[in-house]
Short mmCIF file of C-alpha atoms in Angstrom, two decimals:
data_model
loop_
_atom_site.label_atom_id
_atom_site.label_comp_id
_atom_site.label_asym_id
_atom_site.label_seq_id
_atom_site.Cartn_x
_atom_site.Cartn_y
_atom_site.Cartn_z
CA MET A 1 125.84 63.57 134.17
CA SER A 2 124.66 66.42 131.21
CA GLU A 3 126.53 65.74 126.79
CA GLY A 4 127.81 69.56 126.81
CA ASP A 5 128.86 70.38 123.27
CA GLY A 6 132.02 72.02 125.76
CA GLU A 7 130.78 75.94 123.91
CA THR A 8 131.05 77.83 127.60
CA THR A 9 132.44 81.98 127.08
CA GLY A 10 133.41 81.73 130.85
CA VAL A 11 137.47 83.00 132.01
CA VAL A 12 139.78 81.11 130.28
CA LYS A 13 143.22 80.23 133.24
CA LYS A 14 146.52 78.42 132.27
CA PHE A 15 146.00 75.39 133.79
CA LEU A 16 149.42 73.19 134.22
CA PHE A 17 149.44 69.69 135.05
CA VAL A 18 152.94 68.28 136.68
CA ASN A 19 153.65 65.82 136.14
CA ARG A 20 156.06 63.77 137.45
CA LYS A 21 156.20 59.98 138.39
CA ALA A 22 157.16 56.70 137.18
CA PRO A 23 153.96 55.67 135.32
CA TYR A 24 152.90 51.59 136.56
CA GLY A 25 154.70 52.30 140.12
CA THR A 26 152.14 53.78 141.11
CA ILE A 27 148.65 55.37 140.10
CA TYR A 28 149.21 58.34 139.42
CA ALA A 29 149.71 59.43 136.13
CA LEU A 30 146.99 57.32 134.48
CA GLU A 31 144.75 59.74 137.57
CA ALA A 32 146.95 62.20 135.79
CA LEU A 33 145.30 61.18 132.22
CA GLU A 34 142.02 60.99 133.07
CA VAL A 35 142.18 64.47 135.06
CA VAL A 36 143.67 65.92 132.00
CA LEU A 37 140.98 64.18 129.55
CA ILE A 38 138.42 65.32 131.96
CA SER A 39 139.32 68.82 132.32
CA ALA A 40 139.30 69.84 128.24
CA ALA A 41 136.05 70.05 128.91
CA PHE A 42 135.86 72.78 130.57
CA ASP A 43 137.54 74.78 127.82
CA GLN A 44 139.91 76.16 130.09
CA ASP A 45 144.16 76.64 128.70
CA VAL A 46 145.74 73.34 129.20
CA SER A 47 149.27 72.71 129.58
CA LEU A 48 150.37 69.51 130.68
CA ALA A 49 154.21 69.28 132.25
CA PHE A 50 156.86 66.02 132.01
CA LEU A 51 159.88 66.14 134.28
CA ASP A 52 161.57 63.47 136.80
CA ASP A 53 160.78 60.00 136.72
CA GLY A 54 157.76 61.46 134.40
CA VAL A 55 159.18 61.88 131.65
CA TYR A 56 158.99 57.94 130.96
CA GLN A 57 155.35 58.08 130.84
CA LEU A 58 155.89 58.91 127.00
CA VAL A 59 157.76 56.32 125.44
CA SER A 60 155.99 54.41 123.07
CA ALA A 61 157.52 51.19 124.19
CA ASN A 62 156.33 51.02 127.45
CA ASN A 63 153.74 47.48 127.34
CA PRO A 64 152.56 46.68 130.23
CA ALA A 65 150.72 43.67 128.92
CA GLY A 66 152.85 40.61 131.28
CA ILE A 67 152.55 42.84 134.70
CA GLY A 68 149.01 42.97 133.69
CA MET A 69 148.16 46.28 132.93
CA LYS A 70 146.36 48.60 130.79
CA ASN A 71 148.71 50.22 128.23
CA PHE A 72 147.42 54.25 128.74
CA SER A 73 150.75 54.97 126.42
CA HIS A 74 148.24 54.89 123.72
CA THR A 75 146.23 57.12 125.00
CA TYR A 76 148.35 60.53 124.81
CA ARG A 77 147.89 60.33 121.81
CA ALA A 78 144.09 61.01 121.72
CA LEU A 79 144.90 64.69 123.80
CA ASP A 80 145.71 66.10 120.12
CA ASP A 81 141.74 64.47 119.02
CA TYR A 82 141.12 66.58 122.63
CA ASP A 83 142.83 69.84 121.62
CA ILE A 84 145.14 69.14 124.42
CA THR A 85 148.59 69.99 122.13
CA LYS A 86 151.08 72.12 124.44
CA LEU A 87 153.79 69.84 125.73
CA TYR A 88 156.69 69.58 127.13
CA VAL A 89 159.31 67.49 128.46
CA GLU A 90 162.45 68.34 130.80
CA ARG A 91 165.60 68.17 128.81
CA GLU A 92 167.34 68.02 132.18
CA SER A 93 165.23 65.01 133.27
CA LEU A 94 165.65 63.03 129.95
CA THR A 95 169.43 63.01 131.06
CA GLU A 96 169.84 61.69 133.94
CA ARG A 97 167.83 58.96 132.71
CA GLY A 98 169.71 58.57 129.44
CA VAL A 99 165.42 58.71 127.92
CA SER A 100 165.77 60.42 124.05
CA GLU A 101 162.90 62.06 122.88
CA ASP A 102 163.05 60.01 119.75
CA ALA A 103 161.39 57.83 122.26
CA PHE A 104 157.96 59.16 122.70
CA ILE A 105 155.42 58.21 122.05
CA VAL A 106 153.13 62.37 120.71
CA PRO A 107 155.36 65.28 120.34
CA VAL A 108 156.66 67.12 122.87
CA THR A 109 158.59 70.64 123.39
CA VAL A 110 162.04 69.80 125.09
CA VAL A 111 162.40 72.39 127.43
CA SER A 112 165.20 73.18 130.20
CA ARG A 113 165.19 73.25 133.62
CA ALA A 114 164.58 77.05 133.96
CA GLU A 115 162.23 76.83 130.83
CA MET A 116 160.11 74.39 133.45
CA GLY A 117 160.04 76.73 136.34
CA HIS A 118 159.14 79.94 133.59
CA ILE A 119 155.71 77.75 132.35
CA MET A 120 155.11 77.25 135.82
CA ALA A 121 154.95 80.60 136.66
CA ALA A 122 153.63 81.86 133.78
CA GLN A 123 150.31 79.55 135.43
CA ASP A 124 147.13 80.45 137.49
CA VAL A 125 146.70 76.86 138.32
CA VAL A 126 149.57 73.88 138.49
CA LEU A 127 147.77 70.20 139.59
CA SER A 128 150.94 67.96 140.74
CA PHE A 129 150.34 64.26 140.25
CA MET B 1 170.37 37.59 151.62
CA LEU B 2 168.10 38.67 148.27
CA HIS B 3 167.36 42.20 148.64
CA THR B 4 165.04 44.21 146.43
CA VAL B 5 163.99 47.13 145.34
CA ASN B 6 160.91 48.49 143.54
CA LYS B 7 161.59 52.47 143.60
CA SER B 8 163.62 54.28 140.86
CA PRO B 9 166.46 55.17 141.99
CA PHE B 10 165.39 58.99 139.99
CA ALA B 11 162.44 59.33 142.59
CA SER B 12 163.64 58.29 145.81
CA SER B 13 167.81 56.79 147.59
CA THR B 14 166.02 53.48 148.01
CA LEU B 15 168.82 51.69 145.26
CA THR B 16 171.52 53.17 147.48
CA GLN B 17 170.54 52.57 150.57
CA CYS B 18 170.28 49.03 150.29
CA LEU B 19 173.37 48.99 147.69
CA ASN B 20 175.24 49.99 150.69
CA HIS B 21 174.36 47.57 153.14
CA LEU B 22 174.91 44.23 151.28
CA ALA B 23 177.03 42.19 153.18
CA ALA B 24 178.53 38.72 151.86
CA GLY B 25 176.54 36.82 150.10
CA ALA B 26 173.41 38.96 149.22
CA ALA B 27 172.11 39.69 145.63
CA VAL B 28 170.26 42.37 144.35
CA LEU B 29 166.78 41.55 141.92
CA LEU B 30 165.08 44.75 140.74
CA ILE B 31 161.67 45.09 140.08
CA GLU B 32 158.24 46.78 139.31
CA ASP B 33 160.02 51.96 139.09
CA GLY B 34 163.18 49.63 139.93
CA VAL B 35 164.36 48.11 137.01
CA TYR B 36 164.33 51.55 135.85
CA GLY B 37 168.40 51.26 137.71
CA ALA B 38 169.31 48.96 135.38
CA THR B 39 168.99 51.71 133.06
CA ALA B 40 173.23 51.12 131.36
CA GLY B 41 174.33 55.10 131.47
CA THR B 42 173.44 56.67 134.40
CA GLY B 43 173.85 57.67 137.04
CA ALA B 44 172.36 54.31 138.75
CA GLY B 45 173.28 52.30 136.48
CA ALA B 46 176.79 53.19 137.71
CA GLN B 47 176.48 52.12 140.88
CA ILE B 48 174.37 48.51 139.42
CA ALA B 49 178.07 48.14 136.73
CA SER B 50 179.92 48.79 140.30
CA CYS B 51 178.24 47.03 142.85
CA LEU B 52 177.95 43.68 140.43
CA LYS B 53 181.70 43.73 141.05
CA ARG B 54 181.11 41.62 143.82
CA PHE B 55 177.53 40.70 144.72
CA PRO B 56 174.65 39.60 141.71
CA VAL B 57 172.28 41.70 140.50
CA TYR B 58 168.91 40.36 139.41
CA VAL B 59 166.09 42.74 137.34
CA LEU B 60 162.95 41.62 136.77
CA GLY B 61 161.89 40.86 132.43
CA PRO B 62 158.28 41.82 133.06
CA ASP B 63 158.46 45.26 134.52
CA LEU B 64 161.77 46.18 131.24
CA GLU B 65 159.29 45.15 129.14
CA ALA B 66 156.56 46.94 130.80
CA ARG B 67 158.44 50.48 131.35
CA GLY B 68 159.48 49.75 127.54
CA ILE B 69 163.58 49.21 128.74
CA SER B 70 165.36 47.19 126.04
CA SER B 71 168.11 43.87 127.35
CA ASN B 72 170.85 46.14 125.33
CA GLN B 73 169.71 48.82 127.00
CA VAL B 74 170.19 47.07 130.75
CA VAL B 75 174.23 47.04 131.42
CA GLU B 76 176.36 44.38 131.20
CA GLY B 77 176.50 41.76 133.60
CA VAL B 78 172.74 42.38 134.86
CA VAL B 79 170.87 38.76 134.38
CA THR B 80 167.61 39.35 133.49
CA VAL B 81 165.07 36.82 135.22
CA ASP B 82 160.73 36.13 134.57
CA TYR B 83 158.48 34.70 137.43
CA THR B 84 159.92 31.58 138.04
CA GLY B 85 163.24 33.00 138.32
CA PHE B 86 161.60 35.96 140.91
CA VAL B 87 160.25 32.86 142.47
CA LYS B 88 163.94 30.77 142.20
CA LEU B 89 165.63 33.26 144.13
CA VAL B 90 163.71 34.11 146.76
CA VAL B 91 163.93 29.72 147.27
CA GLU B 92 167.88 29.53 147.05
CA HIS B 93 168.03 32.89 149.14
CA ASP B 94 167.77 32.23 153.08
CA ALA B 95 165.90 35.68 153.18
CA VAL B 96 164.19 38.04 151.51
CA GLN B 97 165.03 41.54 152.23
CA SER B 98 162.34 44.31 150.69
CA TRP B 99 163.71 47.48 150.71
CA LEU B 100 160.61 50.05 150.08
CA MET C 1 122.58 43.41 136.09
CA ALA C 2 123.17 41.72 133.55
CA TYR C 3 122.26 40.76 130.21
CA GLU C 4 121.26 37.68 127.95
CA VAL C 5 122.56 36.16 125.53
CA ASN C 6 122.24 32.74 124.17
CA GLY C 7 121.27 31.72 126.96
CA LYS C 8 124.67 33.11 128.65
CA ALA C 9 124.59 35.88 131.02
CA VAL C 10 127.10 38.97 130.33
CA THR C 11 127.62 41.38 134.41
CA ALA C 12 126.74 44.96 133.60
CA ASP C 13 127.52 47.51 136.55
CA GLU C 14 123.40 49.07 137.09
CA GLU C 15 123.36 51.62 134.20
CA GLY C 16 124.24 48.94 132.49
CA TYR C 17 128.15 49.57 131.23
CA ILE C 18 129.24 45.81 130.02
CA VAL C 19 131.57 45.03 133.25
CA ASN C 20 134.52 42.94 131.64
CA LEU C 21 134.74 44.54 127.82
CA ALA C 22 135.76 41.17 126.30
CA ASP C 23 131.74 39.62 126.64
CA TRP C 24 131.17 42.12 124.03
CA SER C 25 129.61 40.60 120.24
CA GLU C 26 127.77 41.87 117.77
CA PRO C 27 124.63 39.59 118.69
CA LEU C 28 124.88 41.52 121.93
CA ALA C 29 124.41 45.14 121.59
CA GLU C 30 122.11 44.04 119.12
CA ILE C 31 120.16 43.32 123.21
CA ILE C 32 121.86 46.67 124.17
CA ALA C 33 120.34 48.57 122.24
CA LYS C 34 116.31 46.35 122.41
CA SER C 35 117.01 47.76 126.86
CA GLU C 36 117.31 51.18 124.90
CA SER C 37 114.10 51.04 123.28
CA LEU C 38 116.47 51.38 120.27
CA ASP C 39 115.86 49.39 116.69
CA LEU C 40 119.84 49.19 114.92
CA THR C 41 120.65 50.41 111.42
CA GLU C 42 123.34 50.48 109.38
CA ASN C 43 123.76 54.24 110.69
CA HIS C 44 123.81 52.65 114.26
CA TRP C 45 126.64 49.80 113.58
CA GLU C 46 128.98 53.09 111.93
CA VAL C 47 128.78 54.42 114.89
CA ILE C 48 129.18 51.57 116.79
CA ARG C 49 132.03 50.40 114.72
CA PHE C 50 133.77 53.46 115.22
CA LEU C 51 133.79 53.59 118.11
CA ARG C 52 135.05 49.89 119.41
CA GLU C 53 138.48 51.40 116.30
CA TYR C 54 139.24 54.63 118.54
CA TYR C 55 138.92 52.52 121.74
CA ASN C 56 141.73 49.60 120.28
CA GLU C 57 143.78 52.55 118.98
CA PHE C 58 143.54 54.61 122.12
CA GLN C 59 142.14 52.59 124.88
CA ILE C 60 139.10 55.64 126.02
CA ALA C 61 135.68 56.07 124.82
CA PRO C 62 136.09 59.58 123.73
CA ALA C 63 133.96 62.63 125.43
CA VAL C 64 130.45 63.85 122.86
CA ARG C 65 132.96 65.92 120.91
CA VAL C 66 135.38 64.46 120.88
CA LEU C 67 132.88 62.40 118.96
CA THR C 68 132.26 64.83 116.78
CA LYS C 69 134.55 65.34 115.60
CA ALA C 70 136.51 62.77 114.64
CA ILE C 71 133.01 61.80 112.87
CA GLY C 72 133.10 64.70 111.11
CA LYS C 73 136.85 64.06 109.61
CA LYS C 74 136.08 60.28 109.16
CA LEU C 75 132.74 59.40 107.06
CA GLY C 76 131.40 63.19 106.45
CA ALA C 77 129.81 66.60 107.98
CA ASP C 78 126.74 65.43 107.22
CA LYS C 79 127.14 62.67 110.03
CA GLY C 80 129.58 64.59 111.93
CA ASN C 81 126.68 66.75 113.94
CA ASN C 82 125.27 66.85 117.00
CA LYS C 83 121.86 66.63 115.22
CA TYR C 84 122.69 63.71 112.86
CA LEU C 85 124.02 61.90 116.13
CA TYR C 86 121.47 62.41 118.46
CA ASP C 87 118.82 61.65 116.09
CA LEU C 88 120.88 57.99 115.85
CA PHE C 89 121.18 58.15 119.76
CA PRO C 90 118.98 60.56 121.16
CA TYR C 91 120.01 59.84 125.48
CA GLY C 92 123.61 60.86 124.09
CA PRO C 93 126.04 59.63 121.07
CA ALA C 94 129.05 59.27 123.08
CA LYS C 95 127.21 57.35 126.15
CA GLN C 96 124.82 55.61 124.86
CA ALA C 97 126.56 54.20 122.38
CA CYS C 98 129.72 53.65 123.42
CA LYS C 99 127.14 51.68 126.02
CA ILE C 100 125.95 49.45 122.80
CA ALA C 101 129.73 49.82 121.97
CA GLY C 102 130.86 47.51 124.75
CA LEU C 103 132.58 49.84 125.96
CA PRO C 104 133.73 52.36 129.21
CA LYS C 105 131.43 55.50 129.52
CA PRO C 106 133.63 58.05 128.12
CA THR C 107 135.84 59.64 128.85
CA GLY C 108 135.66 63.57 130.08
CA CYS C 109 132.16 63.38 129.32
CA ILE C 110 130.80 65.34 132.84
#
């Protein structure tokens, strides 16, 4: 373990973390968030995509105390401190689920399904959760 | 028979598959990610509303709260139960089928 | 391993991070610090309190560069730098301070 200050001068690649799972039914969402935070130490060009049930991860009213789970919704608000600011949410996924982007805990860019496809196509590395 | 559904209807067909098998005396209980199916104004919500004409539908309150779904977003007629209510439903029915 | 506070054992993992975050208290912080050969000054406490507030708000212990930047924003540039923080916590401002603050090991520390 080392505590570098993150000042590296390697190659910068475009990384996309694809979030497609609801937050509490499985461990995927929490694991993705942890990997994203760790990846910030590598100074790469990181984007996050939220589509399908992944859009539920950002709902600010999430409150899992009653089912005995940690409320990691708050942690999305720390992404800005980690210089991760590109969060894309798919509009069609919101519409299908009756979710409003006003309900989100952090500012996001809402894009169409077609635009999401282009964002995916433009990456060097895609990690799916 | 009490049927429980724990998968999001937007990620799997489990809710539809369950609803297609309901027979006399059936009741449906949505739990875990299954509670997303109770959201009014969605395709799944319409299926639940239609199911309610013949069968009672319940949803687990702590799972709704965990997912930030308030009671006014839930399809009208769906009954919210707590963990004690969950146990009562299990006791009241002869058997439970979990649609996983 | 475990720490002993007022005759009561507090369980920690093999690296010395306490297992149950609710076990933390200021006397425990003093005991963890002592086991790391540190005497806590008001400057240390400032960082410890900052970390605990950060954890309360975001549910994570920040990585070192995030901590450094955030301390700079809140307490001033003379404190938001590696030298100041490493002088206080020689084994790493994030890892060692988090241990004393009763938090998990920082997320994003590699």
